Coordinates of C-alpha atoms in Angstrom, one line a residue:
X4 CA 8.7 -16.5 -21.1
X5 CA 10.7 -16.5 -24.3
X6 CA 10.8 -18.6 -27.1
X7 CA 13.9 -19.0 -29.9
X8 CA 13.3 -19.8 -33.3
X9 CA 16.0 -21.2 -35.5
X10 CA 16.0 -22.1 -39.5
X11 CA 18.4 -24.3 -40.6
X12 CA 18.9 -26.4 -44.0
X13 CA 18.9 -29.7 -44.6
X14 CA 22.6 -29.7 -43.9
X15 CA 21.9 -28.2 -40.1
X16 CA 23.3 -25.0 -41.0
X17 CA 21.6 -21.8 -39.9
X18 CA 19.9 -20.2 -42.7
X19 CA 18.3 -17.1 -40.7
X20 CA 19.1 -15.4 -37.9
X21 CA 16.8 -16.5 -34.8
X22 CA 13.9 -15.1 -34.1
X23 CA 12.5 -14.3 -30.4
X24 CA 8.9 -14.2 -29.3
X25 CA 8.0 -13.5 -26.0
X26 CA 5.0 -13.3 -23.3
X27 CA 4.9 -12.0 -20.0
X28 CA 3.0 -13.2 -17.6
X29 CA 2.1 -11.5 -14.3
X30 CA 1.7 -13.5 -11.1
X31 CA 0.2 -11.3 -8.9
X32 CA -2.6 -12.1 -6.9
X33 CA -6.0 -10.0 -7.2
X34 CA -6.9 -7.4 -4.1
X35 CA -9.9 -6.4 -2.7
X36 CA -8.6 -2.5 -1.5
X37 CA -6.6 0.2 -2.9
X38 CA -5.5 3.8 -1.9
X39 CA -7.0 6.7 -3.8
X40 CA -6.2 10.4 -3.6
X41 CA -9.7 12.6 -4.4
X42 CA -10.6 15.8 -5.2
X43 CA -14.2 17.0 -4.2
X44 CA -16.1 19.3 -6.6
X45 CA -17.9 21.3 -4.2
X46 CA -16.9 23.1 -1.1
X47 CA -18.3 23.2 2.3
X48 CA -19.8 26.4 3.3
X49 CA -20.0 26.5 7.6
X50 CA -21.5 28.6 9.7
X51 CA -18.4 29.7 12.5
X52 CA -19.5 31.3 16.0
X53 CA -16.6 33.7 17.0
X54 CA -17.0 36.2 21.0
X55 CA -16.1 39.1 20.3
X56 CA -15.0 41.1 23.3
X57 CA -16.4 44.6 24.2
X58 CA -14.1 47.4 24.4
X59 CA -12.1 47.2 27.2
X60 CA -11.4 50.8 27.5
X61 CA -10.3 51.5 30.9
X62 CA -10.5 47.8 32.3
X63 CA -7.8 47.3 34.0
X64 CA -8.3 44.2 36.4
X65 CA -7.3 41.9 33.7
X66 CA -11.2 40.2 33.2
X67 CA -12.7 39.8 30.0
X68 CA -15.3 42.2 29.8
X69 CA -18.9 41.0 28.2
X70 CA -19.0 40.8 24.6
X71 CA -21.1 39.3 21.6
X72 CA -21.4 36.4 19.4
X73 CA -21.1 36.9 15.8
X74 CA -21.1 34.1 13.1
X75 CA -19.1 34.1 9.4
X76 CA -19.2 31.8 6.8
X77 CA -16.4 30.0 5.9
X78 CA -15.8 27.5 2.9
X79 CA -13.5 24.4 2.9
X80 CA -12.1 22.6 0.4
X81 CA -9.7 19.8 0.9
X82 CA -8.1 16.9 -1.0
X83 CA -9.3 13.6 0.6
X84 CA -7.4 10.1 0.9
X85 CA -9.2 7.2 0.1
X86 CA -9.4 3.7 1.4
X87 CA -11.3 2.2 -1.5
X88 CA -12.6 -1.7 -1.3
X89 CA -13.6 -4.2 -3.8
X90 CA -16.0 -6.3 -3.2
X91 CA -14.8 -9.0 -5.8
X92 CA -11.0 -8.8 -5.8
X93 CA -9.5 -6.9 -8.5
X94 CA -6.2 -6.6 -10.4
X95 CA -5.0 -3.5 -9.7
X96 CA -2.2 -3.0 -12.3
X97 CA -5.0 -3.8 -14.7
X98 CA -6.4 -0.3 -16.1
X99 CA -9.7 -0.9 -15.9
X100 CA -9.9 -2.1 -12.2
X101 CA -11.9 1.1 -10.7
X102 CA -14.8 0.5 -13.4
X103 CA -16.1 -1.9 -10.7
X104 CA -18.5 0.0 -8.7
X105 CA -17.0 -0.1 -5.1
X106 CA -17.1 1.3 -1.6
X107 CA -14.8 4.1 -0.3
X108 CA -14.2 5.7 2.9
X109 CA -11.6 9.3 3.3
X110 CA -10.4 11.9 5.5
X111 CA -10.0 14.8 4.3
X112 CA -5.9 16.2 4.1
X113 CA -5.7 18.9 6.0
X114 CA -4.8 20.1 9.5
X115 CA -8.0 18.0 11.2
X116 CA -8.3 14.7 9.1
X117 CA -11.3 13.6 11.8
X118 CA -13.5 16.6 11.3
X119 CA -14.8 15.6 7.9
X120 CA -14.7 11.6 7.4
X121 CA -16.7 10.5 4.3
X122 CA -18.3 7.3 2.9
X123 CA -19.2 6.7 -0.1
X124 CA -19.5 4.5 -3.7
X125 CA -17.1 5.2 -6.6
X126 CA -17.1 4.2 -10.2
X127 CA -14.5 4.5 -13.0
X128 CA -14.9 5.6 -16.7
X129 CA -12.0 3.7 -18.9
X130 CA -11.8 4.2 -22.4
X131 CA -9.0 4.6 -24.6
X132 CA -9.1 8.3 -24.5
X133 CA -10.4 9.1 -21.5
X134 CA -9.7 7.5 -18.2
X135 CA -10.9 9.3 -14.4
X136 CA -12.5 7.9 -11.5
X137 CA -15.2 9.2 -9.7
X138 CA -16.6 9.1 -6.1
X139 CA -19.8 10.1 -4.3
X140 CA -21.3 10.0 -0.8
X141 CA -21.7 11.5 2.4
X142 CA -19.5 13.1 5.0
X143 CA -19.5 14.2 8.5
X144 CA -18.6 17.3 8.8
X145 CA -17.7 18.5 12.7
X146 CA -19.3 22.0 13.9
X147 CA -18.6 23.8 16.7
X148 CA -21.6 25.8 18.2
X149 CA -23.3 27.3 21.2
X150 CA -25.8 25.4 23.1
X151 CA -27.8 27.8 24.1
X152 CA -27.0 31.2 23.1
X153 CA -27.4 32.6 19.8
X154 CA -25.4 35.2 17.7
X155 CA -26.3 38.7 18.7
X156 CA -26.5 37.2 22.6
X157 CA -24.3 39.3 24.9
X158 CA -22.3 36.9 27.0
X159 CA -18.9 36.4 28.5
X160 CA -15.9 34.6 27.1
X161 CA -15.8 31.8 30.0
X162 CA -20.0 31.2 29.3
X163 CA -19.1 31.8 25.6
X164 CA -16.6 28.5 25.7
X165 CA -18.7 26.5 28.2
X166 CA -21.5 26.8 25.9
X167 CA -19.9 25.4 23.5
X168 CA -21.0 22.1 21.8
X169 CA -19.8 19.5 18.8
X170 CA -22.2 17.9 16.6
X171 CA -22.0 16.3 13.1
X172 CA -23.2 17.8 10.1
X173 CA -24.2 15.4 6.8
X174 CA -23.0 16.9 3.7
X175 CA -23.0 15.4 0.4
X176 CA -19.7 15.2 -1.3
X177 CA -18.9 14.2 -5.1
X178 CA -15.4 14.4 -6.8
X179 CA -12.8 12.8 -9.0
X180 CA -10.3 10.6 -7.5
X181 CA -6.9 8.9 -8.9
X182 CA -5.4 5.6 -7.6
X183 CA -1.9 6.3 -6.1
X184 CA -0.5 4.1 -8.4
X185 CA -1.6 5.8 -11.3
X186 CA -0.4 9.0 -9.9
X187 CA 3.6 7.5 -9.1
X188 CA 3.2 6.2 -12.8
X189 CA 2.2 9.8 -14.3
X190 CA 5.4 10.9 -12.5
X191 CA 7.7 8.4 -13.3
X192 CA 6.4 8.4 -17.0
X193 CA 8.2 12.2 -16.5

């Protein structure tokens, strides 16, 4: 919305140029979810079960021939995507709309999205000189183990895999996360 204003004398003739104040206002409505991209602090240390085959010096039939089960550790870290949701709807092009404490759910981004879902609460800090978002909760983390047999047991690759079972590990997971929108206008900004 714009307003003119005009001076004139008492003659009707334009003394000053006009001047123009305007206001803008913003129509849109408020939301109750937003997208988020996070990055976790800490990194998830697993235990990995590997067979390792025997030499097969002199096998010639083709067969796997017995072999052992070793473990490593591995760590993981990977960027997560967020579904974030407001229980009281929000203006999101407001700045301050992630100081509302809030629920959010992720996956991680990577090659298996599924193995590591996460729930949690997140909270923003928004002052005029410092602005991030942060998140904290709990994921589930899928491992791969053996039911039954345990690293050092001598075993064959076709027991090895049959043995094999998933289960769900609870880790917690804290980090900083960034609303998309504030990301596209960083890069636009550029």
């Amino acid at each position: 919305v714009t307003g003119k204003t005009v001076i004139t004398n008492s003659d009707g003739k334009q003394q000053q140029l006009p001047g123009e104040d305007g206001i803008t206002f913003d129509n849109e409505k408020r939301y109750h979810w937003d997208v988020s991209v996070g990055i976790p602090f800490s990194k998830l240390r697993q235990i990995e079960y590997q067979f390792v085959p025997a030499a097969t010096a002199g096998n010639t039939t083709g067969q796997q021939d017995n072999g052992r089960i070793t473990t490593h550790v591995s760590e993981k870290q990977s960027p997560y995507a967020f579904f974030n949701y407001f229980p009281r709807a929000v203006d999101l092009k407001g700045g301050s709309f992630l100081t509302t404490p809030h629920l959010v759910a992720g996956l991680p981004i990577s090659r298996r999205p599924f193995d590591g879902p996460m729930v949690g609460v997140g909270v923003g800090v928004y002052q005029s000189w410092i602005k991030f978002n942060l998140f904290a909760g709990v994921a589930f983390y899928r491992a791969t183990q053996p039911g039954m047999k345990q690293p050092g047991d001598t075993t064959t690759s076709a027991d090895f895999n049959a043995s094999l079972q998933d289960r769900r590990i609870k880790k917690l997971i804290y980090g900083i996360n960034f609303p998309i929108s504030q990301i596209s206008n960083a890069l636009g900004n550029q």
